[in-house]
Short mmCIF file of C-alpha atoms in Angstrom, two decimals:
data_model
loop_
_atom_site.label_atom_id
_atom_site.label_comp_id
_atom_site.label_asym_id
_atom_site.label_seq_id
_atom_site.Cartn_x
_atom_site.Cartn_y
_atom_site.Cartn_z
CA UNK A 1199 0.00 0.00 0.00
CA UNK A 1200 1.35 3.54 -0.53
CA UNK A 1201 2.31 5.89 2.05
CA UNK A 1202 1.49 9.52 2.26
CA UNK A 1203 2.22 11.67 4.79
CA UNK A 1204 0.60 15.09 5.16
CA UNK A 1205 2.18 17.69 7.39
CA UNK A 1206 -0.34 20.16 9.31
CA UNK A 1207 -3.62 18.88 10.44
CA UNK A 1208 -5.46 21.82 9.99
CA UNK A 1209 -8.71 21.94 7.20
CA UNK A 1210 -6.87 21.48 4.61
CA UNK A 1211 -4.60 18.27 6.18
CA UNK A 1212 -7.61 16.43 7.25
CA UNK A 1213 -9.51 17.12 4.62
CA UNK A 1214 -6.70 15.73 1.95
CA UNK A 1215 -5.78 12.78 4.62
CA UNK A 1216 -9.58 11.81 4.39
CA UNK A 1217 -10.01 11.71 0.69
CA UNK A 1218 -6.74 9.79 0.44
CA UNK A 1219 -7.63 7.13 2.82
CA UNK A 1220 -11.13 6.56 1.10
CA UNK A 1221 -9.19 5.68 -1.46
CA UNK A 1222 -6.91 2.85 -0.09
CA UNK A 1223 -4.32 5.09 0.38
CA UNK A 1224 -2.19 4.80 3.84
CA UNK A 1225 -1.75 8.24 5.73
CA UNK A 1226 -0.07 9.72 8.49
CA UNK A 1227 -1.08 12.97 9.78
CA UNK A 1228 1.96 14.80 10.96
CA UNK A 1229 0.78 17.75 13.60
CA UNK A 1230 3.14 19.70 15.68
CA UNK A 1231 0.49 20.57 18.38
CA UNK A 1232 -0.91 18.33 20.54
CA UNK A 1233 -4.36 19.05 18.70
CA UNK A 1234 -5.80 19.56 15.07
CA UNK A 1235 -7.73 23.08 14.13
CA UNK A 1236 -6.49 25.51 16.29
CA UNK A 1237 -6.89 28.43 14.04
CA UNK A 1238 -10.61 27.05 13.72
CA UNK A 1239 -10.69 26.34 17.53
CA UNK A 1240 -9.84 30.43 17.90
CA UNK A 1241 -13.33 31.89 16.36
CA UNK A 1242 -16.58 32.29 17.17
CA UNK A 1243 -18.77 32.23 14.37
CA UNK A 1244 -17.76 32.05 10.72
CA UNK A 1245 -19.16 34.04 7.33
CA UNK A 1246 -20.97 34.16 5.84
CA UNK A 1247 -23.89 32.01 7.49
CA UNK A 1248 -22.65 33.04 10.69
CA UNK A 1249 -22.15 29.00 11.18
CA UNK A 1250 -20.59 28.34 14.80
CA UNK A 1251 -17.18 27.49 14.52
CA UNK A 1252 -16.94 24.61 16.73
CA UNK A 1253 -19.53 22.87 14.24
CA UNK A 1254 -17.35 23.01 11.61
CA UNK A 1255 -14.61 21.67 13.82
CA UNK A 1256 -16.11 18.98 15.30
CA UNK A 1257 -17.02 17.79 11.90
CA UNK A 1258 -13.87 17.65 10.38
CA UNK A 1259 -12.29 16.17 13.63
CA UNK A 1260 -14.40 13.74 12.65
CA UNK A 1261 -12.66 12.48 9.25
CA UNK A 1262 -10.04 11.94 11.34
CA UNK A 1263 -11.44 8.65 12.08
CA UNK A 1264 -11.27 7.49 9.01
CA UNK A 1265 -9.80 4.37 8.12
CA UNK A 1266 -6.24 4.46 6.88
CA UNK A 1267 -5.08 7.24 8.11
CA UNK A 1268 -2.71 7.69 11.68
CA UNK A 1269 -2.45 10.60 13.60
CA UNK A 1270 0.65 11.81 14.74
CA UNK A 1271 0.00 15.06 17.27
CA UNK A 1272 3.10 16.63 18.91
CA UNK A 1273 5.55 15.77 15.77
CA UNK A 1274 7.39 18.65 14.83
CA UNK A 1275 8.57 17.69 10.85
CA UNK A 1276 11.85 19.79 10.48
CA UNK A 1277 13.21 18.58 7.50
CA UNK A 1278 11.85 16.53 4.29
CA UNK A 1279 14.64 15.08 1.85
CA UNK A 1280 13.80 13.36 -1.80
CA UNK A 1281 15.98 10.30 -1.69
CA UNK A 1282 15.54 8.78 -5.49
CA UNK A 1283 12.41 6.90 -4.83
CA UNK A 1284 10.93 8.17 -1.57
CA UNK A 1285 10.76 11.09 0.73
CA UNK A 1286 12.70 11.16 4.27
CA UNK A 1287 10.48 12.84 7.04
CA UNK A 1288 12.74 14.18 9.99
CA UNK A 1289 11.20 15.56 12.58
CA UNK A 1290 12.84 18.05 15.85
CA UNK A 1291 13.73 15.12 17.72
CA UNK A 1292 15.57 13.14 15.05
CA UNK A 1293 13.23 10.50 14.26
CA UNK A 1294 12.37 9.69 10.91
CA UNK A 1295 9.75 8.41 8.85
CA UNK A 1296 9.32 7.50 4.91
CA UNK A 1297 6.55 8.34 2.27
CA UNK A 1298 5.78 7.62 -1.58
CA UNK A 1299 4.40 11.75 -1.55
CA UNK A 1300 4.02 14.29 1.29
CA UNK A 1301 1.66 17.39 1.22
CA UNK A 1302 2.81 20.37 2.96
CA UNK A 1303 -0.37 21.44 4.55
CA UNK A 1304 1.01 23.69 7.35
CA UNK A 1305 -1.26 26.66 7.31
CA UNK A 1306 -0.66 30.52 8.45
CA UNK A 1307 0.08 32.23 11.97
CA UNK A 1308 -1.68 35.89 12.74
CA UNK A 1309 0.44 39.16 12.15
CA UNK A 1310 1.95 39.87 15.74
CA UNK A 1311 0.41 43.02 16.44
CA UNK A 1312 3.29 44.32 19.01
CA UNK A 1313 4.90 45.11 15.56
CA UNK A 1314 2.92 48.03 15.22
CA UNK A 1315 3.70 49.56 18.38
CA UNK A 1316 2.14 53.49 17.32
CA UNK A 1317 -1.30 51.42 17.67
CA UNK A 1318 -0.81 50.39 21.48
CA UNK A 1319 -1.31 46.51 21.55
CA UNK A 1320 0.55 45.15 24.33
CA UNK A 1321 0.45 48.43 26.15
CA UNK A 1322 -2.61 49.78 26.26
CA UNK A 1323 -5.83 46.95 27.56
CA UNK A 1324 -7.99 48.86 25.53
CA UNK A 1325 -6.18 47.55 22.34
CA UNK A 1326 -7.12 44.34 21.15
CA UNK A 1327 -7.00 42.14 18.25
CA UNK A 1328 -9.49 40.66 16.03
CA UNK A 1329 -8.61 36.93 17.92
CA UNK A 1330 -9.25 38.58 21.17
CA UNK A 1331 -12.59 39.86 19.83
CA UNK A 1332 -13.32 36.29 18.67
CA UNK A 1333 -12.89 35.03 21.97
CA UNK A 1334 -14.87 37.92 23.42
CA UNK A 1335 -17.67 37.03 21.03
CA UNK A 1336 -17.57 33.24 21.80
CA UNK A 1337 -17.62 33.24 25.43
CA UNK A 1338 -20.87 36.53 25.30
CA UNK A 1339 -18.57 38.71 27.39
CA UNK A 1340 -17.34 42.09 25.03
CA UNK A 1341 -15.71 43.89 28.05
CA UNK A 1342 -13.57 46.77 27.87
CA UNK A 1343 -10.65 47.51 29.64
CA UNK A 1344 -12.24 48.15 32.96
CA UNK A 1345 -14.00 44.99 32.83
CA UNK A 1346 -17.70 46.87 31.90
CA UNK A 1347 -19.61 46.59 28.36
CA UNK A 1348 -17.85 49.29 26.11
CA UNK A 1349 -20.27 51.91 24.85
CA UNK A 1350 -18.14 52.56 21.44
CA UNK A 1351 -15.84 49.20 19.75
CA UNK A 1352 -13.61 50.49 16.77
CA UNK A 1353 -12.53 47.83 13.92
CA UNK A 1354 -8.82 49.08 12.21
CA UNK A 1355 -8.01 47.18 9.10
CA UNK A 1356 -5.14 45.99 7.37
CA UNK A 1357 -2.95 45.36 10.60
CA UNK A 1358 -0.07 43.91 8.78
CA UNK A 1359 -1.21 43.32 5.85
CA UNK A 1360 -0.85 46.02 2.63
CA UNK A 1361 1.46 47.64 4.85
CA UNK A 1362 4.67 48.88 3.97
CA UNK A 1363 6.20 49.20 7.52
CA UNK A 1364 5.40 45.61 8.05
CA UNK A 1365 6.69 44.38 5.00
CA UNK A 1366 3.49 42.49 3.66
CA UNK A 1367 2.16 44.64 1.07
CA UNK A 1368 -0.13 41.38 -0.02
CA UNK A 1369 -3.79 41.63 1.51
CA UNK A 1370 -4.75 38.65 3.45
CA UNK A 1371 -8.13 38.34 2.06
CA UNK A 1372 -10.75 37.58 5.28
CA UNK A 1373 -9.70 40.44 7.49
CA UNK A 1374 -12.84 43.02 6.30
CA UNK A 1375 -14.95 40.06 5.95
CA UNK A 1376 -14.34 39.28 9.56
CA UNK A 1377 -14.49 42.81 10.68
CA UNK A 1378 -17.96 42.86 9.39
CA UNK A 1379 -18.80 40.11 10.94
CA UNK A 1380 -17.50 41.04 14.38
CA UNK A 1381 -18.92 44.02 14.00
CA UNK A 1382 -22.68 43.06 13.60
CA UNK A 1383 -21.83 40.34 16.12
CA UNK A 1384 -21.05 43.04 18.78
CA UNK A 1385 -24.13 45.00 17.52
CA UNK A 1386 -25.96 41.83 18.36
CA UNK A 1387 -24.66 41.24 22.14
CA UNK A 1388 -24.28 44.92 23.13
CA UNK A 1389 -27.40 46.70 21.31
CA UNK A 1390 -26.27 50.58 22.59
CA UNK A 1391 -23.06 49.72 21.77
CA UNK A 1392 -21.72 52.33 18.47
CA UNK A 1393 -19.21 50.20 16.15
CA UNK A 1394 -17.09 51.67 13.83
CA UNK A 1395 -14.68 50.40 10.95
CA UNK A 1396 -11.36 52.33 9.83
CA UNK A 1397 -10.88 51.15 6.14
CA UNK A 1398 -8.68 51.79 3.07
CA UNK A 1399 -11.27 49.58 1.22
CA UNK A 1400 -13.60 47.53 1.65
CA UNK A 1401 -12.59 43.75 -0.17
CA UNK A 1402 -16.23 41.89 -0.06
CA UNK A 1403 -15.36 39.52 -2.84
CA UNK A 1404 -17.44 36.58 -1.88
CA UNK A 1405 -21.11 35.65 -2.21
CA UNK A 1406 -23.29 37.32 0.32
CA UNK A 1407 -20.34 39.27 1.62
CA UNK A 1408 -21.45 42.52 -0.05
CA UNK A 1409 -24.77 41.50 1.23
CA UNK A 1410 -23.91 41.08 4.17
CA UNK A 1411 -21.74 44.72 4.54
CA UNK A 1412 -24.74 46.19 3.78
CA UNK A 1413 -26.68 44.56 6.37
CA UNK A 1414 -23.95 45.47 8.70
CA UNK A 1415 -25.25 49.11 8.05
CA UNK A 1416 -29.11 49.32 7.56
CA UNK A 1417 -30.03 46.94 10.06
CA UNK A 1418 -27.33 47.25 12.77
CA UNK A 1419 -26.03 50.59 12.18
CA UNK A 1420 -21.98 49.95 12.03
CA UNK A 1421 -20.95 53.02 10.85
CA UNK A 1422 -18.02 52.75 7.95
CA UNK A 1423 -14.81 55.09 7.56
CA UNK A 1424 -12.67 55.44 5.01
CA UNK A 1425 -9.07 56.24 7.04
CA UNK A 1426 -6.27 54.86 8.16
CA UNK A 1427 -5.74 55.44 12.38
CA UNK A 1428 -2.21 56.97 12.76
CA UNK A 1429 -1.42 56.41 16.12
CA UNK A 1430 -3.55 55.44 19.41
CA UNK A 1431 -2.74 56.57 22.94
CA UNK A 1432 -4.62 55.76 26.30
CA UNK A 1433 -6.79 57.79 28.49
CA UNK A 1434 -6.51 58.04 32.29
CA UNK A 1435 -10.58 56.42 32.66
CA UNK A 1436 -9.30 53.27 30.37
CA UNK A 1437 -10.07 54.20 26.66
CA UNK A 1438 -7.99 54.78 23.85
CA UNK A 1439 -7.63 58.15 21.90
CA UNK A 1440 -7.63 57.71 17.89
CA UNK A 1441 -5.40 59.84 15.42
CA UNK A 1442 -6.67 59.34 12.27
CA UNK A 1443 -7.89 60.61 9.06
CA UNK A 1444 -11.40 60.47 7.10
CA UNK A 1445 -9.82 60.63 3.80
CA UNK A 1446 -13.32 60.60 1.74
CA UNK A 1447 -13.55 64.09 3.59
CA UNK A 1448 -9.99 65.09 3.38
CA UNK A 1449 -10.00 65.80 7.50
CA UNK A 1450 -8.09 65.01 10.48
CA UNK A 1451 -10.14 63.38 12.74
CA UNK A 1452 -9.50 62.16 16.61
CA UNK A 1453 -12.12 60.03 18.76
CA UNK A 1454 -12.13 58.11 22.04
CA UNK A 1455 -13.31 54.43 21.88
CA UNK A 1456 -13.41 52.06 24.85
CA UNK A 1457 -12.12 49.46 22.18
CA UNK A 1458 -9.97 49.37 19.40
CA UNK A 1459 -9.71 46.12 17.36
CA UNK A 1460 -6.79 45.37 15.09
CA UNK A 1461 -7.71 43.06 12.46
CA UNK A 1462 -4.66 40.99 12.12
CA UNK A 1463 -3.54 39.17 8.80
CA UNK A 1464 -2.05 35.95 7.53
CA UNK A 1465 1.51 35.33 7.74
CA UNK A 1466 3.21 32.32 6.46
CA UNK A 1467 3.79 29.82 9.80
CA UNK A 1468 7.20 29.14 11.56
CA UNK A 1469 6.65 25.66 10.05
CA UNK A 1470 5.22 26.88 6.29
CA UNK A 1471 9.29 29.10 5.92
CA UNK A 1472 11.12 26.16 7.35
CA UNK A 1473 9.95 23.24 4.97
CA UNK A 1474 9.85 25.27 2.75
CA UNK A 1475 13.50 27.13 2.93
CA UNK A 1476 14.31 23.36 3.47
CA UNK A 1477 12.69 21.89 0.26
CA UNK A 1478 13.66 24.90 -2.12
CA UNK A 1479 10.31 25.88 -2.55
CA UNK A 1480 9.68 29.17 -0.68
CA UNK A 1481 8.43 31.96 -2.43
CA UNK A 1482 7.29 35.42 -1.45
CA UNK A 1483 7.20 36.27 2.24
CA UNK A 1484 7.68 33.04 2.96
CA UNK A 1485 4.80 31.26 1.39
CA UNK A 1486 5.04 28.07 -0.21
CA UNK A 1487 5.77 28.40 -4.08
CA UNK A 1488 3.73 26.03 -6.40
CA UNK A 1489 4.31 25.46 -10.21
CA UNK A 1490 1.61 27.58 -11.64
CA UNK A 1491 -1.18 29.17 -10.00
CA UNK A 1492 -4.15 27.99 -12.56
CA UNK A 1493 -3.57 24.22 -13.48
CA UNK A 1494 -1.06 23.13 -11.30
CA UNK A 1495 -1.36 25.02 -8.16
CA UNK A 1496 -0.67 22.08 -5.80
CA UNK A 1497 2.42 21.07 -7.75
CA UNK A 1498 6.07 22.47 -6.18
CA UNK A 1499 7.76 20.85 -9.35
CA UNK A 1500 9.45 18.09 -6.96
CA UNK A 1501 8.20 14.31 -7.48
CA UNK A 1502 5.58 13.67 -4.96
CA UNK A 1503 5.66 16.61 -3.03
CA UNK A 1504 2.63 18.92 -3.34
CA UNK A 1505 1.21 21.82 -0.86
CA UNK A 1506 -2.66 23.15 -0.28
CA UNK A 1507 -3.65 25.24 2.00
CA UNK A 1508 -2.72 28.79 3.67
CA UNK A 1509 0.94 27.55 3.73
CA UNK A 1510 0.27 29.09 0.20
CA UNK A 1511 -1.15 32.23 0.42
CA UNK A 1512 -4.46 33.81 2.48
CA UNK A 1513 -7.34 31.61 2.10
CA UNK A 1514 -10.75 30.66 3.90
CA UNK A 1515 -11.57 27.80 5.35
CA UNK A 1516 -13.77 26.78 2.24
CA UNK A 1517 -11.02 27.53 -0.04
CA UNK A 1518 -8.67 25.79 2.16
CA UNK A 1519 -10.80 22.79 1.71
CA UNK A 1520 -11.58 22.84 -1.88
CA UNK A 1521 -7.94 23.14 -2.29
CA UNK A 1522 -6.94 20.07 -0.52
CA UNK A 1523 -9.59 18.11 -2.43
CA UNK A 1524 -7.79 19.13 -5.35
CA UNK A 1525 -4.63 18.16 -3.79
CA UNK A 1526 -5.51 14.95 -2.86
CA UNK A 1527 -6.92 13.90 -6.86
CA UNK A 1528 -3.42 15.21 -7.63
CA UNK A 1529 -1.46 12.79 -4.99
CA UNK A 1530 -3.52 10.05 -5.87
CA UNK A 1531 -2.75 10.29 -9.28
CA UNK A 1532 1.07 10.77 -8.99
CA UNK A 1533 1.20 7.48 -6.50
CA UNK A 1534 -1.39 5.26 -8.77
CA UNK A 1535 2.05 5.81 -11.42
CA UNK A 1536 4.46 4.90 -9.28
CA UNK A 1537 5.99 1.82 -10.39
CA UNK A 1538 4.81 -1.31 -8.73
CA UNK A 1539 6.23 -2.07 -5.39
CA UNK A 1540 8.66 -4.79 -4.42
#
């Protein structure tokens, strides 16, 4: 039987491990945490059907019981090597494992927000991120710094991504989605509570999404500015001051909110640069580099070793998905021409 082994088990891991097995494939499921989803496990409630996020979880957690496939939580795979006919797994402890193809499925890590220190996070409580807001969201308690519902919540995109000074000038695709949704979210638990999103445009490309901005604004009144917030400062009663500019008005503008939410973007993960420093097939900021981005986007041009995912580029969760199920007809047809085993 061939061997694949699959390195991150995030939505796209599982979902690539559980098509493989179905098909008489063996797999082992290489994770370096002790367990799968985490960047699901982080969020509340997901776009555009507002579908909770442990649902989604909990059912792909459940392909994991798939037949075929082996689970290996806590491995940390360093190092992958081609050796003629097979790829050599190594992981941080030295031990080693073999496999006919591997898929580099090993996802994205948030922008660290203490990067942008004019914006306060880390030193002011007021100053949040949009995974704090999740959280927030989840457990029904939107507090402010003083521990009391905040009358006014501000959304700030593009923290780290499209952004010079950070060095990611790509944009990471779900950040004003999400804002959106938080936004009507905290309109929903907090009624009196004003919300507000700083903007340099608004990137609604999916179905319902420009739907849904708009229902952001006519039936829960988030109010929408175009302007980038310069620099944020605290207050002596626990808020944070705003710098900022409307720049459809041409206008400085300043305003106290008793939040402000940065909506952090993708980076590539610690484990997404090393493989891929390690395999030759990094590409910009660190992303995983495939062959072509139409026809043979799960192809790195090596023999049996393929990526899907956010290891790629910003993606959501359904185009994580669909993009492992592509990965895994791709697999499946490189090992079914292998030459017959020994």
């Amino acid at each position: 039987m061939r061997k694949v082994a699959i390195i991150g088990a995030g939505p796209a891991g599982i979902e690539a491990a559980s098509i493989l097995a179905k098909n008489g494939i063996e797999v082992t499921l290489f994770e370096k945490s002790e367990t799968p989803l985490k960047n699901i496990q982080d969020k509340a409630f997901l776009f555009p059907n507002f579908q909770a996020a442990q649902e989604i979880a909990d059912d792909l957690s459940g392909k994991l019981l798939t037949d075929g496939i082996t689970t290996a939580f806590g491995v940390d795979i360093a190092d992958i090597k081609w050796q003629g006919t097979e790829w050599k797994l190594i992981d941080a402890k030295g031990q080693t494992y073999v496999a006919d193809a591997v898929l580099v499925a090993t996802g994205y890590q948030v922008f660290d927000a203490h990067r942008k220190e004019e914006l306060g996070y880390g030193i002011y409580k007021g100053v949040i991120t949009s995974l704090d807001m999740e959280q927030m969201i989840k457990h029904g308690k939107i507090l402010n710094a003083n521990g009391d519902e905040p009358k006014r919540v501000t959304f700030l995109q593009c923290v780290g991504s499209r952004d010079e000074k950070s060095g990611n000038h790509y944009c990471s695709k779900i950040c004003c989605v999400t804002a959106v949704k938080q936004a009507i979210e905290v309109r929903k638990q907090l009624p009196k509570c004003e919300a507000s999103v700083f903007y340099m445009d608004l990137r609604m490309w999916g179905q319902g999404f420009e739907e849904m901005y708009r229902t952001a604004q006519e039936k829960y009144g988030v109010s929408f500015v175009r302007g980038r917030i310069s620099e944020a400062a605290g207050t002596f009663d626990g808020r944070v001051q705003l710098k900022s500019e409307d720049t459809l008005m041409g206008l400085p503008l300043k305003m106290t909110t008793d939040l402000l939410v940065l909506m952090v973007g993708m980076e590539a993960s610690c484990g997404t640069k090393t493989l891929g420093q390690a395999c030759g097939i990094s590409g910009d900021y660190g992303f995983i580099k495939t062959v072509a981005p139409h026809l043979y986007d799960n192809d790195t041009g090596k023999p049996g070793l393929f990526a899907a995912g956010t290891c790629k580029r910003p993606m959501s969760i359904w185009d994580s998905v669909n993009d492992a199920r592509a990965a895994a007809i791709a697999i499946k047809d490189y090992v079914d021409n292998l030459p017959p085993q020994q």
